[in-house]
Amino acid sequence: MTTRERRRRVTIADVARHAGVSTTAVSKVLRNAYGVSAAMRDRVKAAIDELGYRPHASARAMRGRTYTIGVLLPDLRNPFFPEILDGLYEQLDGTGYQVIIVLGGRDAKAETRAIDALVDRQVDGMLMVAPRVPRTRLEEVGGQLPTVVLGPHEKSALYDAVLDDDEIGAELVVRHLISLGHRRIAHIGHRENAGRRTAAMLQTIRAVTYERVMREHGLDDEIAMAMTTYSEEGGYEGARELLARSPRPTAIFAGADLAAFGALTALHEAGLAVPADVSLAGYDNTRTAALSDISLTSVDQDGGVMGGTAGRLLLERIEGRTSSVTFSVTPTLVPRRSTAPPPAETRTA
Amino acid sequence: MTTRERRRRVTIADVARHAGVSTTAVSKVLRNAYGVSAAMRDRVKAAIDELGYRPHASARAMRGRTYTIGVLLPDLRNPFFPEILDGLYEQLDGTGYQVIIVLGGRDAKAETRAIDALVDRQVDGMLMVAPRVPRTRLEEVGGQLPTVVLGPHEKSALYDAVLDDDEIGAELVVRHLISLGHRRIAHIGHRENAGRRTAAMLQTIRAVTYERVMREHGLDDEIAMAMTTYSEEGGYEGARELLARSPRPTAIFAGADLAAFGALTALHEAGLAVPADVSLAGYDNTRTAALSDISLTSVDQDGGVMGGTAGRLLLERIEGRTSSVTFSVTPTLVPRRSTAPPPAETRTA
């Protein structure tokens, strides 16, 4: 049996020697400290890669660091999350930090345990993506270790916030549909029973903005919402509910691409063509939305930038920043073939 | 600032009292031991859920357990992985075990570090999905802690193996295309430089089986392979390479759905219709493949069963089993609209 002990561990001194720099310089690169030149960083990174250097976790734990970043994701199915992770990994590349991920699972209770598991494993920092636990729990974690929360529109003195301007995003979609000539525009939303935090959640903001823009265009009577979940199943159910209305909507704005994919199935089952009979738009601009057979109009919120920023903010907090910051990404509309003017008969109605 | 210490920790005794059973019974349920009735399990699980019981990690670490299972995934983009995770979570539900995930990243070196991060965080067991590190490294991990490897077709005395019978799966696809009348059937594969392990890797088995079945049907001269990667980009490049041939293939078997989605884009760009001009099949039977606008013929290998089995095997090993087992899932073909007989002119050619 091979044991790990047989391998001699590569030390920071080995890395310094290999790179031809001081151990202090290596340490600076590992901490992602200021005042390190790009050339120095490249040299040290190359040495770390070549030697397979790995900071000694227990030694680190003794002096208070494990060089791990914990990430909470709601699930693995939403294709927006890999975009966030890509940005995070890129930001952490060469810093020696490893990312460990837990999934929130089916409810806030399961999510609480998943978060606890990360805290128990002594991560140095925590990124919580679209968390469902109460704000008090987020602040509890933020009070214990460097924390960034991605998604909800709420600020705290105890953690940093990275968010998409969901109000602008939802407005772009609804205005786009109205400008194409649609009036009966319906919305598929995500209902989460999260008490007082509800107003700050991105799904609420998308739904509320849909209603506001409809009203601003005198379309109060056309407001139709199916509140299910941001999932394929939720989109399928939501679309079925909306299509059962008479007259049926000529356009559907699903609050997430994943829900739009489920809506597509419901539309096909109902014998309706997209966009000839019903226009469809999503949110997240996932890769599937871009597939030519899907060609879904969507909102791009640049997950890579969001994830990268979250990583940078975590490193800053680990280095000692205690003030809280909020970073907001302005989304853009990506119009594709799934949205077009409504059928002729509805335009004259 | 709220601190965690203020919350009184729920103990195993609280759970026992709440469920009206002995602490031994609770402990048995937590360990997923044999001889626990379904009714007992349900009662204890309900009490655990209601009280929010969480085993004390440091107490556990002292007696040798952290009640965490580490999972290595190559990435978050392959929609087959969530299926595996679903099965694993279901199996671990109510056992008190938490799952923490790391991503393998861009190469075997990055993957080694991700695995090390899990080992350093003292997980009780490890599930490695489609790992790229050398077999020696897998055995090193298997020698240190309970380990299950999912994907590669290789057995070891030091870990359990859960695999799909990729030979049967690939055979199903190629025979299906041949039975539809295709002769010029091409394959998009995944090339990984993994030294001697290559032959055991699922991508190699799928490619080799494609070649074998083609030969068995006298189609030696029609064999055409583009070896890229199991990704959208890889599928796109692979299809472009194959479509540049003259005469071009009438059917493409992509070794993974993800690659098939990339191939779809290339086919559309080339002005070719699926299946009228070119039939297309994938592997993994992902949810995207089932979307009605995609409707991709694929192979279902039941990721849920694979993940659930991996979880069961890990719990058994944690409980003391040291003998190695291999579990193989027999896949099935899911024919959809992306495959059909070749265009008439090629049939008479």
XYZ file of C-alpha atoms in Angstrom:
698
model
C 0.000 0.000 0.000
C 1.315 3.385 -0.957
C 1.013 5.983 1.754
C 1.153 9.707 1.462
C 3.960 9.978 3.976
C 6.400 8.508 1.471
C 6.178 11.577 -0.694
C 8.383 14.333 0.605
C 6.306 17.450 0.842
C 7.363 20.381 -1.346
C 7.999 23.410 0.872
C 7.747 27.120 0.288
C 11.558 27.183 0.340
C 11.629 24.704 -2.554
C 9.298 26.938 -4.525
C 11.434 30.009 -3.786
C 14.604 28.181 -4.834
C 13.002 26.856 -8.017
C 11.659 30.298 -8.942
C 14.885 32.031 -7.919
C 13.095 34.425 -5.580
C 12.822 34.949 -1.818
C 10.419 32.977 0.357
C 8.821 36.308 1.273
C 8.049 36.875 -2.388
C 6.452 33.421 -2.660
C 4.419 34.116 0.435
C 3.242 37.407 -1.051
C 2.107 35.698 -4.224
C 0.302 33.045 -2.174
C -1.505 35.723 -0.221
C -2.254 37.625 -3.428
C -0.763 40.653 -1.688
C -0.339 44.039 -3.307
C 2.991 45.102 -4.736
C 3.762 41.865 -6.580
C 4.706 42.359 -10.223
C 3.036 40.311 -12.931
C 6.402 38.814 -13.861
C 7.063 37.757 -10.263
C 3.609 36.230 -10.009
C 4.111 34.263 -13.232
C 7.482 32.959 -12.097
C 6.202 31.816 -8.715
C 3.035 30.323 -10.217
C 5.123 28.347 -12.694
C 7.319 27.015 -9.883
C 4.253 26.078 -7.809
C 2.799 24.217 -10.776
C 6.000 22.447 -11.691
C 6.749 21.285 -8.162
C 3.143 20.581 -7.229
C 3.479 22.709 -4.107
C 0.614 22.396 -1.653
C 0.440 24.512 1.472
C 0.390 22.281 4.542
C -3.176 22.399 5.756
C -2.530 21.531 9.371
C 0.341 23.993 9.655
C -1.964 26.570 8.185
C -4.782 25.677 10.527
C -2.406 26.291 13.432
C -1.638 29.754 12.260
C -5.272 30.233 11.376
C -5.573 29.474 7.666
C -6.628 26.431 5.678
C -6.362 28.063 2.243
C -9.783 26.827 1.290
C -12.765 28.853 0.102
C -16.184 27.356 0.713
C -18.920 27.857 -1.865
C -22.612 27.246 -1.327
C -24.609 26.585 -4.505
C -28.364 25.919 -4.516
C -27.897 23.007 -6.955
C -25.834 21.799 -9.898
C -28.530 22.080 -12.559
C -28.725 25.801 -13.135
C -26.265 26.372 -15.969
C -25.582 29.881 -14.675
C -23.589 28.576 -11.703
C -20.664 27.160 -13.703
C -20.170 30.656 -15.128
C -19.819 32.040 -11.602
C -17.406 29.279 -10.624
C -15.266 29.884 -13.723
C -14.791 33.491 -12.668
C -13.988 32.477 -9.104
C -11.409 29.851 -10.123
C -9.723 32.273 -12.472
C -9.435 34.847 -9.685
C -8.004 32.298 -7.237
C -5.632 30.749 -9.764
C -2.096 30.760 -8.430
C -3.038 31.908 -4.931
C -2.905 28.405 -3.461
C -6.573 28.621 -2.465
C -8.728 25.593 -3.141
C -12.481 25.755 -3.581
C -14.809 23.303 -1.875
C -18.488 23.294 -2.742
C -21.627 22.249 -0.922
C -25.161 22.141 -2.299
C -28.065 23.757 -0.503
C -30.491 20.988 -1.327
C -34.199 20.892 -0.903
C -34.892 23.504 1.797
C -33.426 26.086 4.140
C -32.825 23.444 6.804
C -30.743 21.290 4.493
C -28.949 24.441 3.360
C -28.136 25.370 6.942
C -26.473 21.999 7.454
C -24.509 22.309 4.248
C -23.225 25.721 5.371
C -22.384 24.297 8.795
C -20.386 21.529 7.160
C -18.209 24.157 5.458
C -17.780 26.192 8.640
C -16.847 23.003 10.482
C -14.245 22.239 7.837
C -12.670 25.595 8.720
C -12.757 27.317 5.363
C -11.037 30.707 5.291
C -13.847 32.372 3.407
C -17.330 31.657 2.196
C -19.220 32.485 -0.980
C -22.948 31.898 -0.693
C -24.796 31.906 -4.017
C -28.539 32.687 -3.881
C -28.868 31.431 -0.293
C -32.267 30.578 1.159
C -31.389 30.695 4.847
C -32.564 33.724 6.824
C -30.460 36.844 6.809
C -29.618 36.292 10.476
C -27.851 33.082 9.478
C -25.901 34.891 6.738
C -24.794 37.470 9.290
C -23.875 34.725 11.724
C -21.536 33.243 9.114
C -20.324 36.721 8.137
C -19.494 37.381 11.757
C -17.355 34.268 11.925
C -15.409 34.402 8.689
C -14.916 36.448 5.488
C -18.172 36.107 3.564
C -19.568 37.192 0.211
C -23.224 36.711 -0.666
C -24.103 36.556 -4.369
C -27.662 37.208 -5.527
C -29.878 38.819 -2.922
C -30.280 42.590 -3.005
C -29.488 43.291 0.604
C -26.509 44.854 2.267
C -24.992 43.982 5.585
C -22.163 45.307 7.688
C -21.005 41.708 8.104
C -20.544 40.546 4.519
C -20.009 41.772 0.972
C -22.730 41.548 -1.653
C -22.317 40.782 -5.363
C -25.471 41.111 -7.361
C -27.013 41.514 -10.756
C -29.219 44.549 -11.261
C -32.282 42.347 -11.714
C -34.524 45.355 -12.008
C -32.725 46.534 -15.132
C -32.631 42.975 -16.489
C -36.352 42.322 -16.073
C -37.147 45.757 -17.474
C -35.098 45.019 -20.600
C -37.070 41.836 -21.278
C -40.554 43.258 -20.717
C -39.806 46.401 -22.754
C -38.373 44.260 -25.554
C -41.609 42.235 -25.716
C -43.774 45.361 -25.585
C -41.744 47.000 -28.357
C -42.385 43.920 -30.521
C -46.110 44.613 -30.153
C -47.052 42.205 -27.363
C -49.668 43.136 -24.788
C -50.583 39.788 -23.219
C -47.184 39.153 -21.680
C -47.120 36.597 -18.868
C -44.439 35.836 -16.298
C -43.178 32.594 -14.736
C -41.672 33.296 -11.323
C -40.062 31.470 -8.438
C -41.881 31.403 -5.138
C -39.800 30.917 -2.041
C -41.206 31.115 1.411
C -38.428 33.111 3.011
C -40.282 35.487 5.302
C -39.019 39.022 5.448
C -36.109 38.427 3.126
C -38.460 37.860 0.206
C -38.361 41.470 -1.024
C -34.572 41.318 -1.427
C -34.525 38.102 -3.432
C -33.743 38.269 -7.113
C -36.838 36.286 -8.098
C -39.062 38.790 -6.296
C -37.352 41.720 -7.958
C -37.776 40.166 -11.402
C -41.494 39.533 -10.765
C -42.180 42.936 -9.202
C -40.365 44.692 -12.039
C -42.429 42.764 -14.604
C -45.591 44.056 -12.919
C -44.289 47.612 -12.708
C -43.287 47.826 -16.376
C -46.613 46.317 -17.449
C -48.444 48.991 -15.421
C -46.261 51.757 -16.786
C -47.433 50.745 -20.252
C -51.101 50.641 -19.292
C -51.122 46.834 -19.348
C -52.442 46.370 -15.789
C -55.200 44.067 -16.993
C -52.798 41.849 -18.911
C -50.645 40.959 -15.917
C -50.558 37.173 -15.539
C -48.094 35.386 -13.297
C -47.505 31.716 -12.576
C -45.377 31.441 -9.452
C -43.642 28.056 -9.543
C -39.867 27.517 -9.403
C -36.809 28.363 -11.478
C -36.479 24.798 -12.752
C -37.503 22.848 -15.835
C -40.420 21.329 -13.943
C -41.483 24.738 -12.646
C -41.336 26.279 -16.098
C -43.366 23.427 -17.544
C -46.101 23.753 -14.910
C -46.068 27.534 -15.091
C -46.460 27.582 -18.861
C -49.313 25.052 -18.715
C -51.084 27.222 -16.187
C -50.609 30.342 -18.323
C -51.605 28.668 -21.595
C -54.878 27.497 -20.031
C -55.988 31.149 -19.852
C -58.371 32.571 -22.411
C -57.220 34.478 -24.302
C -53.795 32.963 -23.856
C -50.657 35.102 -23.598
C -48.728 35.911 -26.780
C -45.444 36.155 -24.877
C -43.950 34.524 -21.787
C -41.079 35.936 -19.754
C -39.592 33.148 -17.654
C -37.470 34.445 -14.761
C -34.702 31.937 -15.538
C -33.540 30.104 -18.672
C -34.042 26.791 -16.904
C -37.741 27.591 -16.445
C -37.932 28.737 -20.076
C -36.696 25.296 -21.201
C -39.547 23.655 -19.316
C -41.965 26.179 -20.815
C -40.716 25.191 -24.293
C -41.808 21.623 -23.663
C -45.267 22.770 -22.531
C -45.601 24.991 -25.609
C -44.709 22.130 -27.935
C -47.117 19.790 -26.199
C -49.839 22.389 -26.699
C -49.022 22.437 -30.410
C -47.798 26.049 -30.266
C -44.823 27.314 -32.254
C -42.164 29.656 -30.850
C -42.173 32.531 -31.753
C -44.978 32.242 -34.366
C -47.675 31.610 -31.761
C -45.963 32.557 -28.511
C -42.729 34.455 -27.898
C -40.526 33.219 -25.056
C -37.721 34.897 -23.128
C -35.540 33.720 -20.243
C -32.906 35.131 -17.913
C -29.241 34.100 -17.341
C -28.079 33.708 -20.956
C -26.954 30.126 -20.401
C -25.111 28.137 -23.040
C -28.199 26.076 -23.760
C -30.087 29.284 -24.572
C -27.467 29.990 -27.216
C -27.840 26.588 -28.930
C -29.189 27.277 -32.387
C -32.161 24.917 -31.987
C -33.198 26.743 -28.838
C -32.111 30.322 -29.669
C -33.718 31.774 -26.566
C -33.838 35.529 -25.979
C -32.281 36.028 -22.548
C -30.524 38.403 -20.165
C -26.769 38.205 -19.746
C -25.561 39.087 -16.275
C -21.935 38.028 -16.787
C -21.534 35.319 -14.170
C -17.788 35.249 -14.806
C -17.410 38.834 -13.638
C -19.663 38.170 -10.658
C -17.680 35.086 -9.597
C -14.339 36.787 -10.183
C -15.395 39.789 -8.132
C -16.627 37.541 -5.332
C -13.189 35.891 -5.269
C -11.387 39.227 -5.157
C -13.599 40.489 -2.331
C -12.996 37.303 -0.332
C -9.234 37.599 -0.688
C -9.443 41.246 0.428
C -11.459 40.282 3.490
C -9.068 37.457 4.310
C -6.281 40.032 4.118
C -8.061 42.114 6.709
C -10.649 44.380 5.124
C -13.615 44.661 7.476
C -15.718 47.332 5.787
C -18.549 45.990 3.631
C -18.890 46.571 -0.081
C -21.579 45.895 -2.667
C -20.813 45.150 -6.292
C -23.592 45.349 -8.851
C -23.421 44.038 -12.423
C -25.540 45.749 -15.080
C -27.108 43.109 -17.326
C -27.723 43.258 -21.068
C -30.450 41.830 -23.288
C -29.501 39.132 -25.796
C -32.356 38.987 -28.329
C -32.617 35.709 -30.262
C -35.142 33.962 -32.472
C -37.544 32.952 -29.668
C -39.050 36.443 -29.569
C -40.870 38.114 -32.496
C -43.991 40.203 -33.084
C -47.221 38.514 -31.954
C -49.467 36.681 -34.464
C -51.414 39.092 -36.738
C -54.880 38.419 -35.285
C -53.794 39.428 -31.793
C -52.292 42.684 -33.022
C -55.620 43.888 -34.386
C -57.527 42.709 -31.288
C -22.652 40.299 16.200
C -24.398 37.001 16.524
C -22.097 34.133 17.354
C -22.725 30.464 16.900
C -21.899 29.687 20.510
C -25.160 31.279 21.620
C -27.191 28.496 20.040
C -27.325 25.452 22.274
C -26.274 22.475 20.237
C -28.860 19.723 19.740
C -27.443 16.439 21.024
C -28.047 12.837 20.075
C -29.909 12.490 23.399
C -32.313 15.266 22.336
C -32.975 13.431 19.100
C -33.598 10.149 20.956
C -35.974 11.842 23.399
C -37.830 13.636 20.598
C -38.190 10.422 18.585
C -39.023 8.366 21.665
C -36.247 5.847 20.976
C -32.888 4.928 22.540
C -29.692 6.812 21.750
C -28.312 3.508 20.433
C -31.139 3.422 17.921
C -30.348 6.983 16.796
C -26.701 6.090 16.472
C -27.616 3.070 14.349
C -29.675 5.202 12.013
C -26.857 7.730 11.742
C -24.427 4.982 10.850
C -26.946 3.524 8.405
C -26.367 0.208 10.171
C -28.187 -2.984 9.328
C -31.158 -4.127 11.427
C -32.934 -0.780 11.565
C -36.607 -0.927 10.576
C -37.985 1.533 8.053
C -40.374 2.882 10.680
C -37.523 3.491 13.138
C -35.487 5.203 10.441
C -38.396 7.485 9.521
C -39.004 8.420 13.148
C -35.378 9.251 13.823
C -34.999 11.121 10.528
C -38.063 13.212 11.344
C -36.647 14.079 14.775
C -33.271 14.973 13.238
C -35.010 17.244 10.741
C -37.270 18.883 13.270
C -34.519 19.594 15.786
C -31.884 20.450 13.197
C -29.436 17.979 14.752
C -25.872 18.252 13.530
C -23.185 15.856 14.669
C -20.396 17.768 16.351
C -17.572 17.772 13.865
C -14.710 18.200 16.284
C -16.027 15.532 18.643
C -16.310 13.300 15.641
C -12.847 14.147 14.444
C -11.517 13.059 17.829
C -13.134 9.692 17.534
C -12.106 9.569 13.894
C -15.098 10.726 11.879
C -16.100 14.018 10.326
C -19.322 12.749 8.733
C -18.394 14.280 5.431
C -18.101 12.578 2.060
C -15.818 14.219 -0.461
C -16.758 14.172 -4.134
C -14.461 14.958 -7.036
C -16.213 16.088 -10.222
C -14.352 17.000 -13.422
C -16.520 20.114 -13.866
C -20.015 21.499 -13.338
C -21.032 21.694 -16.987
C -21.682 18.088 -17.827
C -25.385 17.659 -17.093
C -24.802 13.994 -16.274
C -23.092 14.836 -12.976
C -26.171 16.269 -11.222
C -27.879 12.923 -11.850
C -25.060 11.142 -10.019
C -25.210 13.629 -7.150
C -28.990 13.236 -6.829
C -28.546 9.498 -6.298
C -25.762 10.059 -3.788
C -27.735 12.623 -1.751
C -30.750 10.345 -1.663
C -28.638 7.490 -0.355
C -27.039 9.673 2.336
C -30.311 11.324 3.356
C -30.871 10.948 7.075
C -27.430 9.468 7.782
C -26.010 12.789 8.988
C -23.356 12.701 6.254
C -22.706 15.923 4.367
C -21.256 16.037 0.865
C -18.477 18.418 -0.074
C -17.454 18.767 -3.686
C -14.281 19.799 -5.440
C -13.746 20.307 -9.167
C -10.868 18.695 -11.013
C -10.233 21.684 -13.231
C -8.051 21.953 -16.247
C -5.521 19.134 -15.828
C -4.364 16.217 -13.710
C -2.161 18.524 -11.625
C -5.063 20.771 -10.680
C -7.115 17.665 -10.002
C -4.439 16.287 -7.669
C -4.594 19.464 -5.611
C -8.378 19.381 -5.478
C -8.239 15.797 -4.192
C -5.571 16.786 -1.666
C -7.807 19.580 -0.406
C -10.506 17.024 0.380
C -8.081 14.640 2.073
C -6.728 17.546 4.123
C -10.265 18.433 5.191
C -10.467 14.899 6.633
C -13.440 13.548 4.752
C -14.555 10.080 5.850
C -14.943 8.803 2.317
C -14.246 9.866 -1.226
C -16.139 9.497 -4.481
C -14.047 10.282 -7.529
C -16.036 10.766 -10.727
C -14.158 10.222 -14.008
C -10.787 11.108 -12.450
C -7.808 12.027 -14.613
C -5.032 11.445 -12.097
C -2.929 8.293 -12.508
C -4.176 5.054 -11.015
C -1.353 5.178 -8.466
C -2.865 8.353 -7.058
C -6.315 6.729 -6.870
C -4.808 3.820 -4.963
C -2.957 6.202 -2.696
C -6.269 7.807 -1.744
C -7.944 4.391 -1.525
C -5.223 3.297 0.857
C -5.937 6.218 3.141
C -9.718 6.321 3.276
C -12.851 4.605 1.939
C -12.923 5.347 -1.787
C -15.229 4.722 -4.718
C -14.186 5.532 -8.284
C -16.973 6.145 -10.802
C -16.320 5.859 -14.515
C -13.056 4.128 -15.377
C -13.174 0.420 -16.180
C -10.456 -0.706 -13.837
C -10.575 -2.631 -10.628
C -8.359 -2.237 -7.628
C -7.997 -3.964 -4.289
C -7.948 -0.516 -2.692
C -11.219 0.994 -3.878
C -14.654 0.125 -5.240
C -15.605 0.814 -8.842
C -18.978 1.950 -10.168
C -19.211 2.042 -13.907
C -21.457 2.135 -16.914
C -21.036 -0.675 -19.408
C -19.800 1.756 -22.041
C -19.160 -1.050 -24.489
C -22.831 -1.994 -24.538
C -23.831 1.676 -24.696
C -21.629 2.533 -27.663
C -22.681 -0.674 -29.412
C -26.348 0.286 -29.039
C -25.776 3.632 -30.729
C -23.700 2.386 -33.652
C -26.040 -0.565 -34.329
C -29.034 1.790 -34.173
C -27.474 4.027 -36.840
C -26.528 1.052 -39.013
C -30.038 -0.380 -38.733
C -31.409 2.938 -39.983
C -29.337 2.442 -43.137
C -26.277 4.592 -42.365
C -22.830 3.553 -43.520
C -20.807 6.761 -43.230
C -21.056 6.988 -39.450
C -18.453 9.203 -37.774
C -17.472 9.525 -34.115
C -16.510 12.470 -31.935
C -14.307 11.303 -29.061
C -12.462 12.692 -26.075
C -8.685 12.507 -26.092
C -6.969 12.499 -22.746
C -3.296 12.025 -22.306
C -3.406 9.657 -19.367
C -0.644 7.219 -20.169
C -1.327 3.585 -19.433
C -4.742 4.236 -17.902
C -6.128 5.284 -21.280
C -7.504 1.848 -22.168
C -9.654 1.805 -19.036
C -11.213 5.203 -19.587
C -14.813 5.393 -20.685
C -14.051 7.671 -23.617
C -11.563 5.150 -24.987
C -14.041 2.301 -24.622
C -16.722 4.251 -26.461
C -14.329 5.052 -29.321
C -12.858 1.547 -29.557
C -16.327 -0.007 -29.510
C -17.424 2.307 -32.320
C -14.510 1.064 -34.418
C -15.189 -2.568 -33.568
C -18.892 -2.443 -34.463
C -18.118 -0.620 -37.714
C -15.635 -3.372 -38.636
C -18.074 -6.111 -37.691
C -20.454 -4.657 -40.234
C -17.845 -4.415 -42.969
C -17.636 -0.648 -42.620
C -13.870 -0.488 -42.005
C -13.417 2.100 -44.755
C -16.096 4.361 -43.328
C -14.471 4.767 -39.928
C -13.931 8.491 -39.253
C -13.055 9.871 -35.836
C -12.473 13.379 -34.572
C -10.768 13.187 -31.206
C -11.460 16.436 -29.365
C -13.133 16.708 -25.947
C -16.484 15.914 -24.353
C -17.532 19.566 -24.281
C -19.594 21.904 -26.423
C -16.431 23.386 -27.900
C -15.011 19.938 -28.572
C -18.187 18.776 -30.272
C -18.266 21.891 -32.421
C -14.674 21.445 -33.568
C -15.092 17.720 -34.048
C -18.182 18.113 -36.205
C -16.523 20.786 -38.342
C -13.584 18.468 -38.909
C -15.877 15.581 -39.877
C -18.144 17.673 -42.126
C -15.117 18.870 -44.095
C -14.645 15.289 -45.379
C -15.842 14.332 -48.822
C -18.197 12.579 -48.946
C -19.345 13.815 -45.564
C -20.783 11.440 -42.960
C -24.547 10.876 -42.877
C -24.498 10.215 -39.134
C -22.418 11.392 -36.177
C -22.111 9.569 -32.862
C -20.826 12.013 -30.249
C -19.436 10.260 -27.162
C -21.286 12.668 -24.839
C -24.459 14.754 -25.131
C -22.460 17.865 -24.359
C -20.318 17.265 -27.454
C -23.461 16.549 -29.469
C -24.819 19.996 -28.555
C -21.677 21.596 -29.945
C -21.981 19.423 -33.066
C -25.540 20.703 -33.536
C -24.240 24.242 -33.795
C -21.652 23.206 -36.387
C -24.313 21.357 -38.403
C -26.588 24.390 -38.417
C -23.747 26.675 -39.425
C -23.041 24.346 -42.329
C -26.681 24.657 -43.379
C -27.372 20.974 -42.651
C -30.644 19.744 -41.132
C -30.852 17.093 -38.397
C -31.851 14.349 -39.159
C -32.747 15.108 -42.797
C -29.115 15.616 -43.857
C -27.166 14.211 -40.914
C -28.324 12.042 -38.008
C -26.837 12.815 -34.612
C -26.630 10.762 -31.419
C -25.097 11.457 -28.013
C -24.419 9.640 -24.765
C -25.638 10.371 -21.193
C -29.335 11.088 -21.851
C -29.169 14.498 -20.222
C -32.234 16.645 -19.662
C -31.223 18.965 -22.465
C -31.225 15.993 -24.854
C -34.858 15.422 -23.905
C -35.943 19.013 -24.683
C -38.347 18.799 -27.586
C -36.401 21.287 -29.730
C -33.280 19.186 -29.327
C -34.743 15.665 -29.140
C -31.349 13.977 -29.228
C -31.022 10.202 -29.452
C -28.837 9.224 -26.527
C -27.770 6.492 -24.107
C -29.204 6.393 -20.613
C -26.811 5.050 -18.012
C -28.955 5.911 -14.995
C -26.702 8.294 -13.099
C -29.062 8.171 -10.131
C -28.452 4.467 -9.636
C -24.714 4.952 -10.096
C -24.568 7.771 -7.532
C -26.803 5.926 -5.078
C -24.695 2.797 -5.358
C -21.504 4.791 -4.843
C -23.030 6.204 -1.638
C -24.021 2.772 -0.373
C -20.570 1.356 -1.093
C -18.909 4.258 0.728
C -21.070 3.761 3.814
C -20.236 0.049 3.765
C -16.523 0.786 3.582
C -16.781 3.362 6.360
C -18.482 0.650 8.417
C -15.504 -1.579 7.895
C -15.753 -3.505 4.628
C -12.293 -3.839 3.138
C -12.923 -6.176 0.197
C -13.330 -4.445 -3.158
C -16.431 -4.605 -5.296
C -17.334 -3.467 -8.808
C -20.826 -2.384 -9.790
C -21.695 -2.113 -13.459
C -24.817 -0.430 -14.862
C -26.216 -1.686 -18.167
C -27.235 1.293 -20.304
C -30.222 1.586 -22.631
C -30.747 3.428 -25.916
C -33.224 6.314 -25.981
C -34.039 6.923 -29.658
C -35.369 10.408 -30.449
C -35.969 12.547 -33.530
C -32.291 13.391 -34.159
C -31.702 10.021 -35.818
C -33.477 8.816 -38.970
C -32.621 7.016 -42.219
C -29.953 8.758 -44.319
C -30.941 10.994 -47.280
C -32.144 8.949 -50.304
C -29.159 9.663 -52.585
C -26.698 8.226 -50.090
C -28.676 5.031 -49.705
C -28.332 4.198 -53.367
C -24.678 5.278 -53.456
